[in-house]
Tab-separated table of C-alpha atoms and ligand atoms in Angstrom:
chain	number	residue	atom	x	y	z
A	8	MET	CA	235.665	266.976	181.934
A	9	ALA	CA	237.512	263.720	181.640
A	10	GLU	CA	236.849	262.786	185.251
A	11	SER	CA	233.091	262.704	184.861
A	12	ARG	CA	232.867	261.297	181.348
A	13	GLU	CA	231.308	257.871	181.036
A	14	SER	CA	230.977	255.565	178.104
A	15	LEU	CA	227.525	255.519	176.533
A	16	HIS	CA	227.881	251.868	175.639
A	17	GLY	CA	228.663	250.313	179.032
A	18	GLU	CA	231.911	249.095	180.541
A	19	TRP	CA	233.867	245.865	180.803
A	20	SER	CA	233.217	244.106	184.092
A	21	GLY	CA	236.881	244.377	185.024
A	22	ARG	CA	240.510	243.887	184.121
A	23	TRP	CA	240.151	240.332	182.899
A	24	ALA	CA	237.122	241.067	180.801
A	25	PHE	CA	239.139	243.703	178.982
A	26	ILE	CA	242.173	241.451	178.593
A	27	LEU	CA	239.993	238.701	177.169
A	28	ALA	CA	238.179	241.014	174.786
A	29	ALA	CA	241.328	242.745	173.602
A	30	THR	CA	243.106	239.417	173.249
A	31	GLY	CA	240.075	238.161	171.373
A	32	SER	CA	240.508	241.100	169.048
A	33	ALA	CA	244.246	240.617	168.680
A	34	VAL	CA	244.271	236.847	168.253
A	35	GLY	CA	242.676	235.924	164.983
A	36	LEU	CA	243.414	235.102	161.390
A	37	GLY	CA	246.409	237.426	161.679
A	38	ASN	CA	248.160	234.938	163.926
A	39	VAL	CA	247.168	231.627	162.423
A	40	TRP	CA	246.604	232.454	158.752
A	41	LYS	CA	248.545	235.620	157.941
A	42	PHE	CA	251.660	235.360	160.100
A	43	PRO	CA	252.770	231.969	158.722
A	44	TYR	CA	252.105	232.868	155.099
A	45	ILE	CA	253.856	236.235	155.116
A	46	THR	CA	256.731	234.726	157.080
A	47	GLY	CA	256.978	232.144	154.301
A	48	GLU	CA	256.891	234.813	151.618
A	49	ASN	CA	259.543	236.935	153.308
A	50	GLY	CA	262.124	234.256	153.927
A	51	GLY	CA	261.587	233.269	157.569
A	52	GLY	CA	263.891	234.054	160.515
A	53	ALA	CA	264.961	237.613	159.727
A	54	PHE	CA	261.344	238.573	159.090
A	55	VAL	CA	260.266	237.001	162.382
A	56	LEU	CA	262.984	238.857	164.265
A	57	VAL	CA	262.006	242.220	162.771
A	58	TYR	CA	258.367	241.452	163.560
A	59	LEU	CA	259.202	240.667	167.197
A	60	LEU	CA	261.215	243.889	167.501
A	61	CYS	CA	258.311	245.854	166.029
A	62	ILE	CA	255.948	244.324	168.606
A	63	ALA	CA	258.286	245.242	171.450
A	64	ILE	CA	259.383	248.766	170.622
A	65	ILE	CA	256.486	250.004	168.497
A	66	GLY	CA	253.469	247.773	169.155
A	67	ILE	CA	253.378	247.678	172.954
A	68	PRO	CA	254.015	251.409	173.539
A	69	ILE	CA	251.453	252.347	170.893
A	70	MET	CA	248.950	249.906	172.325
A	71	MET	CA	249.315	251.628	175.691
A	72	ALA	CA	248.808	254.988	173.994
A	73	GLU	CA	245.740	253.812	172.094
A	74	VAL	CA	244.088	252.302	175.184
A	75	MET	CA	244.972	255.451	177.113
A	76	LEU	CA	243.346	257.752	174.552
A	77	GLY	CA	240.252	255.562	174.471
A	78	ARG	CA	239.813	255.507	178.222
A	79	ARG	CA	240.430	259.222	178.468
A	80	GLY	CA	237.940	260.045	175.709
A	81	ARG	CA	235.295	257.421	176.557
A	82	ARG	CA	233.756	257.697	173.083
A	83	SER	CA	234.090	256.155	169.644
A	84	PRO	CA	237.495	257.019	168.127
A	85	ILE	CA	236.221	260.008	166.141
A	86	ASN	CA	234.544	261.604	169.133
A	87	THR	CA	237.356	260.616	171.469
A	88	MET	CA	239.858	262.438	169.276
A	89	ARG	CA	237.544	265.420	168.994
A	90	HIS	CA	237.055	265.690	172.770
A	91	LEU	CA	240.687	265.163	173.606
A	92	ALA	CA	241.903	267.647	171.012
A	93	ALA	CA	239.481	270.256	172.371
A	94	GLU	CA	240.402	269.533	175.980
A	95	GLU	CA	244.100	269.856	175.308
A	96	GLY	CA	243.684	272.896	173.095
A	97	ARG	CA	244.705	271.151	169.883
A	98	SER	CA	243.439	271.248	166.332
A	99	PRO	CA	240.057	269.630	165.669
A	100	ALA	CA	241.675	268.068	162.611
A	101	TRP	CA	242.894	265.265	164.893
A	102	GLN	CA	239.458	263.700	164.578
A	103	LEU	CA	240.355	262.858	160.991
A	104	MET	CA	242.434	260.098	162.526
A	105	GLY	CA	239.199	258.537	163.730
A	106	TRP	CA	237.727	258.767	160.242
A	107	GLY	CA	240.780	257.120	158.724
A	108	GLY	CA	240.380	254.333	161.240
A	109	LEU	CA	236.765	253.782	160.265
A	110	LEU	CA	237.809	253.429	156.660
A	111	ALA	CA	240.653	251.061	157.528
A	112	GLY	CA	238.324	248.945	159.651
A	113	THR	CA	235.787	248.714	156.839
A	114	PHE	CA	238.474	247.700	154.337
A	115	ILE	CA	240.066	245.130	156.641
A	116	LEU	CA	236.834	243.489	157.736
A	117	SER	CA	235.661	243.214	154.127
A	118	PHE	CA	238.454	240.808	153.202
A	119	TYR	CA	238.905	239.386	156.695
A	120	SER	CA	235.383	238.029	156.518
A	121	VAL	CA	236.093	236.278	153.232
A	122	ILE	CA	239.091	234.456	154.705
A	123	ALA	CA	237.125	233.687	157.872
A	124	GLY	CA	234.618	232.100	155.498
A	125	TRP	CA	237.347	229.695	154.380
A	126	ALA	CA	237.825	228.678	158.012
A	127	VAL	CA	234.085	228.030	158.372
A	128	ALA	CA	234.080	225.980	155.180
A	129	TYR	CA	237.050	223.973	156.445
A	130	PHE	CA	235.277	223.271	159.710
A	131	PHE	CA	232.581	221.420	157.800
A	132	ARG	CA	235.099	219.758	155.494
A	133	THR	CA	237.210	218.383	158.315
A	134	ALA	CA	234.164	217.308	160.298
A	135	ALA	CA	232.958	215.345	157.274
A	136	GLY	CA	236.297	213.538	157.094
A	137	THR	CA	237.112	214.931	153.651
A	138	PHE	CA	240.833	215.039	154.349
A	139	ASP	CA	241.188	211.474	155.651
A	140	GLY	CA	244.407	210.027	154.288
A	141	LEU	CA	244.732	212.574	151.481
A	142	THR	CA	248.108	213.446	149.997
A	143	ALA	CA	249.400	217.022	149.868
A	144	ASP	CA	248.145	217.184	146.266
A	145	GLY	CA	244.678	216.048	147.221
A	146	VAL	CA	244.472	218.631	149.989
A	147	GLY	CA	245.722	221.296	147.595
A	148	SER	CA	243.089	220.584	145.004
A	149	ILE	CA	240.316	220.866	147.572
A	150	PHE	CA	241.560	224.358	148.413
A	151	THR	CA	241.792	225.355	144.760
A	152	GLY	CA	238.269	224.064	144.245
A	153	LEU	CA	236.907	226.140	147.109
A	154	ILE	CA	238.476	229.468	146.204
A	155	GLY	CA	237.703	228.958	142.534
A	156	ASP	CA	233.982	228.930	143.242
A	157	PRO	CA	232.608	232.454	143.796
A	158	GLU	CA	229.190	231.250	144.880
A	159	ARG	CA	230.506	229.131	147.695
A	160	LEU	CA	232.893	231.843	148.877
A	161	LEU	CA	230.080	234.339	148.798
A	162	ALA	CA	227.865	232.090	150.883
A	163	TRP	CA	230.525	231.632	153.598
A	164	HIS	CA	231.377	235.329	153.562
A	165	THR	CA	227.697	236.162	153.987
A	166	LEU	CA	227.321	233.729	156.865
A	167	PHE	CA	230.333	235.171	158.641
A	168	MET	CA	229.148	238.762	158.255
A	169	VAL	CA	225.738	237.836	159.618
A	170	MET	CA	227.380	236.171	162.637
A	171	THR	CA	229.471	239.291	163.243
A	172	THR	CA	226.556	241.671	162.905
A	173	ILE	CA	224.444	239.693	165.357
A	174	VAL	CA	227.034	239.720	168.134
A	175	VAL	CA	227.841	243.406	167.630
A	176	ALA	CA	224.145	244.281	167.715
A	177	ARG	CA	223.865	242.716	171.172
A	178	GLY	CA	226.380	245.100	172.717
A	179	VAL	CA	229.453	245.226	174.866
A	180	ARG	CA	228.545	243.132	177.888
A	181	SER	CA	226.203	240.536	176.581
A	182	GLY	CA	227.641	240.186	173.115
A	183	LEU	CA	231.346	240.816	172.992
A	184	GLU	CA	232.470	239.752	176.392
A	185	LYS	CA	230.821	236.365	176.616
A	186	ALA	CA	232.178	235.202	173.295
A	187	VAL	CA	235.827	235.190	174.378
A	188	ARG	CA	235.837	233.620	177.830
A	189	PHE	CA	236.500	230.020	176.864
A	190	LEU	CA	237.580	230.172	173.264
A	191	MET	CA	241.017	231.693	173.583
A	192	PRO	CA	242.410	229.128	176.038
A	193	ALA	CA	240.935	226.319	173.953
A	194	LEU	CA	242.597	227.582	170.770
A	195	PHE	CA	245.884	227.798	172.609
A	196	VAL	CA	245.666	224.195	173.802
A	197	LEU	CA	244.775	222.976	170.340
A	198	LEU	CA	247.761	224.746	168.828
A	199	LEU	CA	249.926	222.936	171.373
A	200	VAL	CA	248.446	219.642	170.153
A	201	MET	CA	249.367	220.607	166.588
A	202	VAL	CA	252.904	221.505	167.582
A	203	GLY	CA	253.092	218.106	169.269
A	204	TYR	CA	252.103	216.494	165.972
A	205	ALA	CA	254.657	218.600	164.090
A	206	MET	CA	257.420	217.473	166.468
A	207	ASN	CA	256.939	213.921	165.336
A	208	ALA	CA	256.247	214.583	161.672
A	209	GLU	CA	258.385	212.686	159.181
A	210	TYR	CA	259.391	213.472	155.634
A	211	ALA	CA	257.000	212.103	153.034
A	212	GLY	CA	258.342	209.533	150.569
A	213	GLY	CA	262.001	210.182	149.775
A	214	LEU	CA	261.997	213.862	150.736
A	215	GLY	CA	264.149	213.498	153.812
A	216	GLN	CA	266.906	211.338	152.408
A	217	ALA	CA	269.253	214.133	151.508
A	218	ARG	CA	268.881	215.984	154.774
A	219	GLY	CA	270.017	215.135	158.232
A	220	ASP	CA	267.282	216.936	160.140
A	221	SER	CA	263.667	216.299	161.040
A	222	PRO	CA	260.842	218.401	159.577
A	223	PHE	CA	260.372	219.954	162.997
A	224	MET	CA	263.991	221.114	163.127
A	225	ALA	CA	263.703	222.398	159.565
A	226	GLY	CA	260.625	224.369	160.633
A	227	LEU	CA	262.359	225.815	163.686
A	228	ASN	CA	265.365	226.764	161.579
A	229	PHE	CA	263.179	228.521	159.080
A	230	LEU	CA	261.381	230.473	161.798
A	231	PHE	CA	264.185	231.338	164.150
A	232	VAL	CA	267.469	231.470	162.273
A	233	ALA	CA	267.774	234.979	160.876
A	234	ASP	CA	269.406	235.437	157.502
A	235	PHE	CA	269.244	239.138	156.775
A	236	GLY	CA	270.064	238.583	153.148
A	237	LYS	CA	266.540	237.230	152.757
A	238	ILE	CA	264.572	240.270	153.856
A	239	SER	CA	263.933	243.311	151.658
A	240	GLY	CA	262.978	246.855	152.582
A	241	ASN	CA	259.429	245.988	151.702
A	242	GLY	CA	259.712	242.868	153.890
A	243	VAL	CA	260.582	245.094	156.844
A	244	LEU	CA	257.481	247.200	156.128
A	245	VAL	CA	255.356	244.060	155.944
A	246	ALA	CA	256.739	243.000	159.349
A	247	LEU	CA	255.861	246.406	160.797
A	248	GLY	CA	252.422	246.352	159.209
A	249	HIS	CA	251.804	242.918	160.617
A	250	ALA	CA	252.791	244.025	164.118
A	251	PHE	CA	249.963	246.576	163.879
A	252	PHE	CA	247.555	244.156	162.246
A	253	THR	CA	248.066	241.345	164.720
A	254	LEU	CA	247.752	243.633	167.757
A	255	SER	CA	244.664	245.329	166.224
A	256	LEU	CA	246.425	248.688	166.441
A	257	GLY	CA	246.226	251.879	164.463
A	258	MET	CA	242.548	252.092	163.495
A	259	GLY	CA	240.647	252.588	166.723
A	260	ALA	CA	239.629	249.032	167.614
A	261	ILE	CA	241.814	249.018	170.697
A	262	MET	CA	240.853	252.635	171.352
A	263	VAL	CA	237.158	251.814	171.430
A	264	TYR	CA	237.820	248.802	173.672
A	265	GLY	CA	239.881	251.111	175.882
A	266	SER	CA	236.901	253.438	176.117
A	267	TYR	CA	235.016	250.671	177.949
A	268	LEU	CA	237.888	250.089	180.381
A	269	PRO	CA	237.224	250.805	184.064
A	270	LYS	CA	239.324	253.544	185.593
A	271	ASN	CA	241.406	251.561	188.055
A	272	VAL	CA	242.932	249.048	185.624
A	273	SER	CA	246.639	249.241	184.788
A	274	ILE	CA	247.053	249.980	181.103
A	275	ALA	CA	250.728	249.019	180.975
A	276	ARG	CA	250.319	245.589	182.541
A	277	THR	CA	247.270	244.665	180.481
A	278	SER	CA	248.864	245.805	177.207
A	279	ILE	CA	251.957	243.704	177.818
A	280	THR	CA	249.850	240.679	178.734
A	281	ILE	CA	247.835	241.011	175.534
A	282	ALA	CA	250.892	241.431	173.310
A	283	VAL	CA	252.647	238.448	174.860
A	284	MET	CA	249.644	236.159	174.443
A	285	ASP	CA	249.153	237.279	170.862
A	286	THR	CA	252.798	236.679	169.994
A	287	LEU	CA	252.787	233.235	171.592
A	288	VAL	CA	249.821	232.180	169.471
A	289	ALA	CA	251.534	233.338	166.281
A	290	LEU	CA	254.783	231.555	167.092
A	291	LEU	CA	252.931	228.348	167.996
A	292	ALA	CA	251.046	228.521	164.711
A	293	GLY	CA	254.348	228.875	162.864
A	294	MET	CA	255.828	225.949	164.760
A	295	ALA	CA	252.832	223.816	163.841
A	296	ILE	CA	252.718	224.764	160.176
A	297	PHE	CA	256.281	224.970	158.845
A	298	PRO	CA	257.298	221.420	159.826
A	299	ILE	CA	254.286	220.178	157.832
A	300	VAL	CA	255.330	222.391	154.919
A	301	PHE	CA	258.815	220.882	154.857
A	302	ALA	CA	257.720	217.324	155.579
A	303	ASN	CA	255.574	217.414	152.447
A	304	GLY	CA	257.880	219.318	150.148
A	305	LEU	CA	255.510	222.282	149.964
A	306	GLU	CA	256.494	225.868	149.276
A	307	PRO	CA	256.672	228.158	152.367
A	308	GLY	CA	256.061	231.200	150.160
A	309	SER	CA	252.947	229.870	148.455
A	310	GLY	CA	250.680	232.645	149.753
A	311	PRO	CA	247.320	233.000	151.496
A	312	GLY	CA	246.416	229.325	151.086
A	313	LEU	CA	249.316	228.131	153.244
A	314	ILE	CA	247.448	226.932	156.337
A	315	PHE	CA	244.616	225.498	154.269
A	316	ASN	CA	247.103	223.487	152.244
A	317	THR	CA	249.166	222.218	155.165
A	318	LEU	CA	247.164	221.626	158.343
A	319	PRO	CA	244.562	219.370	156.678
A	320	ILE	CA	247.395	217.035	155.637
A	321	ALA	CA	248.190	216.576	159.313
A	322	PHE	CA	244.524	216.196	160.244
A	323	GLY	CA	244.102	213.586	157.544
A	324	ARG	CA	246.843	211.444	159.062
A	325	MET	CA	246.821	211.867	162.797
A	326	PRO	CA	244.713	209.702	165.099
A	327	GLY	CA	241.553	211.610	166.004
A	328	GLY	CA	242.197	213.933	163.084
A	329	VAL	CA	238.529	214.490	162.340
A	330	PHE	CA	237.946	215.573	165.911
A	331	PHE	CA	241.058	217.746	166.265
A	332	GLY	CA	240.710	219.138	162.772
A	333	SER	CA	237.134	220.235	163.054
A	334	LEU	CA	237.751	221.597	166.548
A	335	PHE	CA	240.720	223.560	165.194
A	336	PHE	CA	238.783	225.231	162.405
A	337	LEU	CA	235.871	225.849	164.733
A	338	LEU	CA	238.156	227.656	167.158
A	339	LEU	CA	239.807	229.545	164.326
A	340	THR	CA	236.355	230.680	163.254
A	341	PHE	CA	235.680	231.920	166.772
A	342	ALA	CA	239.043	233.675	166.916
A	343	ALA	CA	238.232	235.430	163.642
A	344	TRP	CA	234.777	236.265	164.957
A	345	THR	CA	236.039	238.003	168.090
A	346	SER	CA	238.464	239.975	165.903
A	347	ALA	CA	235.817	240.930	163.374
A	348	ILE	CA	233.657	242.316	166.162
A	349	SER	CA	236.399	244.743	167.127
A	350	LEU	CA	236.863	245.890	163.543
A	351	ILE	CA	233.267	247.017	163.256
A	352	GLU	CA	232.718	248.264	166.823
A	353	PRO	CA	234.239	251.752	166.225
A	354	ILE	CA	231.760	252.335	163.402
A	355	VAL	CA	228.796	251.067	165.356
A	356	ALA	CA	229.745	253.139	168.405
A	357	TRP	CA	230.001	256.239	166.238
A	358	LEU	CA	226.635	255.628	164.542
A	359	VAL	CA	225.002	255.214	167.945
A	360	GLU	CA	226.628	258.342	169.384
A	361	ASN	CA	226.218	260.696	166.454
A	362	ARG	CA	223.268	259.416	164.500
A	363	GLY	CA	221.208	258.173	167.393
A	364	HIS	CA	220.688	254.760	165.790
A	365	SER	CA	220.002	251.681	167.871
A	366	ARG	CA	222.919	249.246	168.069
A	367	THR	CA	220.964	246.776	165.983
A	368	TYR	CA	220.341	249.244	163.192
A	369	ALA	CA	223.909	250.561	163.329
A	370	ALA	CA	225.366	247.046	163.187
A	371	THR	CA	223.135	246.020	160.291
A	372	LEU	CA	223.930	249.117	158.305
A	373	SER	CA	227.690	248.918	158.706
A	374	GLY	CA	227.660	245.133	158.299
A	375	GLY	CA	225.862	245.560	154.991
A	376	VAL	CA	228.420	248.022	153.646
A	377	VAL	CA	231.312	245.777	154.669
A	378	TRP	CA	229.609	242.753	153.141
A	379	LEU	CA	229.224	244.526	149.812
A	380	LEU	CA	232.868	245.532	149.687
A	381	GLY	CA	233.808	241.950	150.567
A	382	VAL	CA	232.311	240.736	147.317
A	383	GLY	CA	235.350	242.284	145.600
A	384	SER	CA	237.643	240.068	147.641
A	385	VAL	CA	235.490	237.012	146.910
A	386	PHE	CA	235.970	237.636	143.188
A	387	SER	CA	239.704	238.281	143.597
A	388	PHE	CA	240.272	234.542	143.951
A	389	ASN	CA	238.291	233.527	140.889
A	390	ILE	CA	236.543	235.654	138.275
A	391	TRP	CA	238.728	238.707	138.973
A	392	SER	CA	241.982	236.845	139.501
A	393	GLY	CA	243.247	237.481	135.974
A	394	GLU	CA	245.846	240.074	135.118
A	395	GLU	CA	243.331	242.343	133.420
A	396	TYR	CA	241.728	242.858	136.832
A	397	GLN	CA	244.988	243.580	138.638
A	398	LEU	CA	246.744	246.792	139.537
A	399	PHE	CA	250.533	246.620	140.027
A	400	GLY	CA	250.211	242.843	139.889
A	401	LYS	CA	247.812	242.850	142.816
A	402	THR	CA	244.208	241.709	142.985
A	403	PHE	CA	241.480	243.694	144.735
A	404	PHE	CA	242.047	241.565	147.830
A	405	ASP	CA	245.840	242.055	147.686
A	406	ILE	CA	245.416	245.805	147.356
A	407	LEU	CA	243.082	246.131	150.347
A	408	ASP	CA	245.372	243.930	152.399
A	409	TYR	CA	248.533	245.834	151.438
A	410	LEU	CA	246.995	249.277	151.738
A	411	THR	CA	245.492	248.677	155.169
A	412	ALA	CA	248.176	246.638	156.924
A	413	ASN	CA	251.249	248.282	155.483
A	414	ILE	CA	250.135	251.876	155.043
A	415	MET	CA	246.944	252.834	156.878
A	416	LEU	CA	247.657	251.056	160.169
A	417	PRO	CA	251.298	252.204	160.566
A	418	LEU	CA	250.162	255.725	159.656
A	419	GLY	CA	247.354	255.562	162.220
A	420	GLY	CA	249.837	254.244	164.776
A	421	LEU	CA	252.260	257.034	163.985
A	422	LEU	CA	249.540	259.622	164.549
A	423	ILE	CA	248.533	257.972	167.819
A	424	ALA	CA	252.145	258.103	169.015
A	425	LEU	CA	252.530	261.729	167.956
A	426	PHE	CA	249.256	262.791	169.563
A	427	ALA	CA	249.968	260.975	172.825
A	428	GLY	CA	253.612	262.000	172.952
A	429	TRP	CA	253.499	265.566	171.660
A	430	ARG	CA	249.929	266.869	171.797
A	431	LEU	CA	248.600	265.611	175.120
A	432	ARG	CA	249.962	267.328	178.177
A	433	ARG	CA	252.465	265.151	179.981
A	434	ALA	CA	250.333	265.444	183.114
A	435	THR	CA	247.370	263.948	181.264
A	436	CYS	CA	249.424	260.907	180.319
A	437	VAL	CA	250.776	260.541	183.864
A	438	GLU	CA	247.286	260.657	185.279
A	439	GLU	CA	245.631	258.353	182.776
A	440	LEU	CA	248.369	255.709	182.706
A	441	ALA	CA	248.758	255.892	186.506
A	442	MET	CA	251.909	253.817	186.362
A	443	GLY	CA	253.071	254.722	189.841
A	444	ALA	CA	256.748	254.148	189.259
A	445	ALA	CA	258.301	257.189	187.613
A	446	PRO	CA	261.073	255.293	185.743
A	447	ALA	CA	258.511	253.061	184.013
A	448	PHE	CA	256.467	256.035	182.910
A	449	ASN	CA	259.530	257.923	181.735
A	450	LEU	CA	260.630	254.963	179.669
A	451	TRP	CA	257.237	254.755	177.950
A	452	TYR	CA	257.137	258.511	177.422
A	453	PHE	CA	260.576	258.537	175.850
A	454	VAL	CA	259.744	255.597	173.567
A	455	ILE	CA	256.393	257.002	172.438
A	456	ARG	CA	257.901	260.440	171.691
A	457	TYR	CA	261.144	259.467	170.036
A	458	ILE	CA	261.612	255.781	169.370
A	459	SER	CA	258.272	254.503	167.981
A	460	PRO	CA	257.545	257.410	165.604
A	461	VAL	CA	261.098	257.527	164.288
A	462	ALA	CA	261.153	253.764	163.764
A	463	VAL	CA	257.890	253.867	161.801
A	464	VAL	CA	259.145	256.710	159.602
A	465	LEU	CA	262.489	255.010	158.970
A	466	ILE	CA	260.782	251.793	157.934
A	467	PHE	CA	258.527	253.719	155.528
A	468	LEU	CA	261.539	255.462	154.001
A	469	LYS	CA	263.389	252.197	153.677
A	470	ALA	CA	260.462	250.514	151.948
A	471	ILE	CA	260.046	253.229	149.334
A	472	GLY	CA	263.778	253.120	148.700
A	473	VAL	CA	264.799	256.498	150.130
A	474	LEU	CA	267.155	254.887	152.634
B	502	LIG	N1	244.265	241.432	165.086
B	502	LIG	C1	243.336	240.622	164.364
B	502	LIG	C2	244.072	239.415	163.832
B	502	LIG	O1	245.245	239.280	164.030
B	502	LIG	C3	242.647	241.386	163.263
B	502	LIG	C4	242.095	242.679	163.727
B	502	LIG	C5	241.076	242.863	164.608
B	502	LIG	C6	242.574	243.946	163.417
B	502	LIG	N2	240.896	244.174	164.847
B	502	LIG	C7	241.800	244.873	164.136
B	502	LIG	C8	243.583	244.380	162.592
B	502	LIG	C9	242.057	246.228	164.037
B	502	LIG	C10	243.829	245.738	162.502
B	502	LIG	C11	243.103	246.653	163.217
B	502	LIG	O2	243.496	238.583	163.212
C-alpha cells in the first residue's frame, strides 16, 4: 500500500534539500541559453507574456501533480505509474507514460550536453582572457569557430557526459544533493551583476544616435511590451513547450525527485517556490542579455548562439571581466550539470529497480547511450549543417529540440494532468497533497481537471492551424 511504500534509492534530507534539487533541475540552460534565444526568435514581449501565463496556469498545477504522483508511487516513473494505475484500478497502459518520459529524457540530454559543452568551453575561454576588448564581430567569430569544429564539440560533450554520469552514479544523497547547495544562489547573484552592467551599457559607435532610449530600456521594452502581432500559433506552442522544459516537467524528472520527497513536506508551497525562482532566473537572464544585443546592433532572433555572442562582449569590456566572465560560465556549467542529472535519473532509477544493476553500472550504460545520440547534435552545427542533412529545414539538433520541448513534454504534461485529475480518486489527491485548506485544494483540482488540459489542447490545435 502507499502508506508503507518507501523509495529504494533513499530520500531527500528535508524540504529544502528537495527545493534545492528541484530548482537545480529547473534552473539550467533553459533559463540562460534557451529562454533568451527563443524570446528573440518569437518577437519578445507577447511571447514572454504567454510563457508566464503557461507557467502560472499550466506549469505550477502540473508540477504539483507530477510531484504528487512521484511521492505516492515512490518508484521510477514507469513503476510509479504502474503501481498507481493498479492501486486505483486503472489501465496498466498508463505506464507507457513513463516510457515516453525515458525517451524524452534521453533525447533532451543528448543535445543538452552538447550545449553545456559550449558553456564549459567558454569557461576556459573567458578565464584565458580571450574576449578582452573584442568587438561584437570578434566575439562572433570565436563562436563560429567553436561550433564549426566537430572534434572540439565532441570533446566538450564527452567531458560533460562523464561529469553527469559520475554524479548520478554516486546517488541521491551524496551525489545530487550536495551539488546544488551553493551554486544556485551564486548564479543568481552573478546574474544580478550582469543586469547591473546592462543597466549602464551604451550604444556602440553611432548606433544610438537615432534613438532616444538607452540599451537597457530597449531591452526592457523588447521583453515586457507585448505586441501580439508578433507571435504566431507556433510561437504560442514554443512558449508552452518552454514552460515545460524550463520547469523540467512532463517526462518524469520531477516525478522521480518527488519520489524521494519526505511525507510531511507541502507539495503546493514547494512547487510555487521552485517555479518562482526558475522564472526569476530566466527574466534576469533576459534583462542581462537583450540590452547587450541592442547596444551592439546584434540580432535578437539570431538563434542558439545568442548568449555566446552577447555576454562575452560585456565580459571583454567590464572591469574584472575575466573574473566575472569565467565565474559566470562556471556557474552556468554547474546549473546545466544539476539539470542533466535530473534528466538521466529516471532511467537510472528504473534500471536499478527492474534490472537489478548497481547505480554505477546503470549510470554508465545510460550515459553511454545518451552520449552516442549526442554525436548527432555535435554534427548538426558543422558537418551535418547543410540542407541535404535537414528535414523540414531543421537539423538533427533542431528536430530533437522541437520534438521534445514542443510535443513530447506538453503531451506528457497533458497525460499527467489527466491521470491526476480524472484517474486518481479525489481522496488520494486530497491525502497526498495534504493542503489543509479546502478552497486551495479545490482550486488546484479544478485547474488540473479542466483548465490545464484544455489549455494544452487548445495551444496544440492553434499551432497546427485547426483554430
Ligand atoms: N529545466 C532544465 C533547464 O531549464 C532542463 C531540464 C532538466 C529538463 N530536467 C528536465 C527539461 C526534464 C525537460 C524535462 O535547463
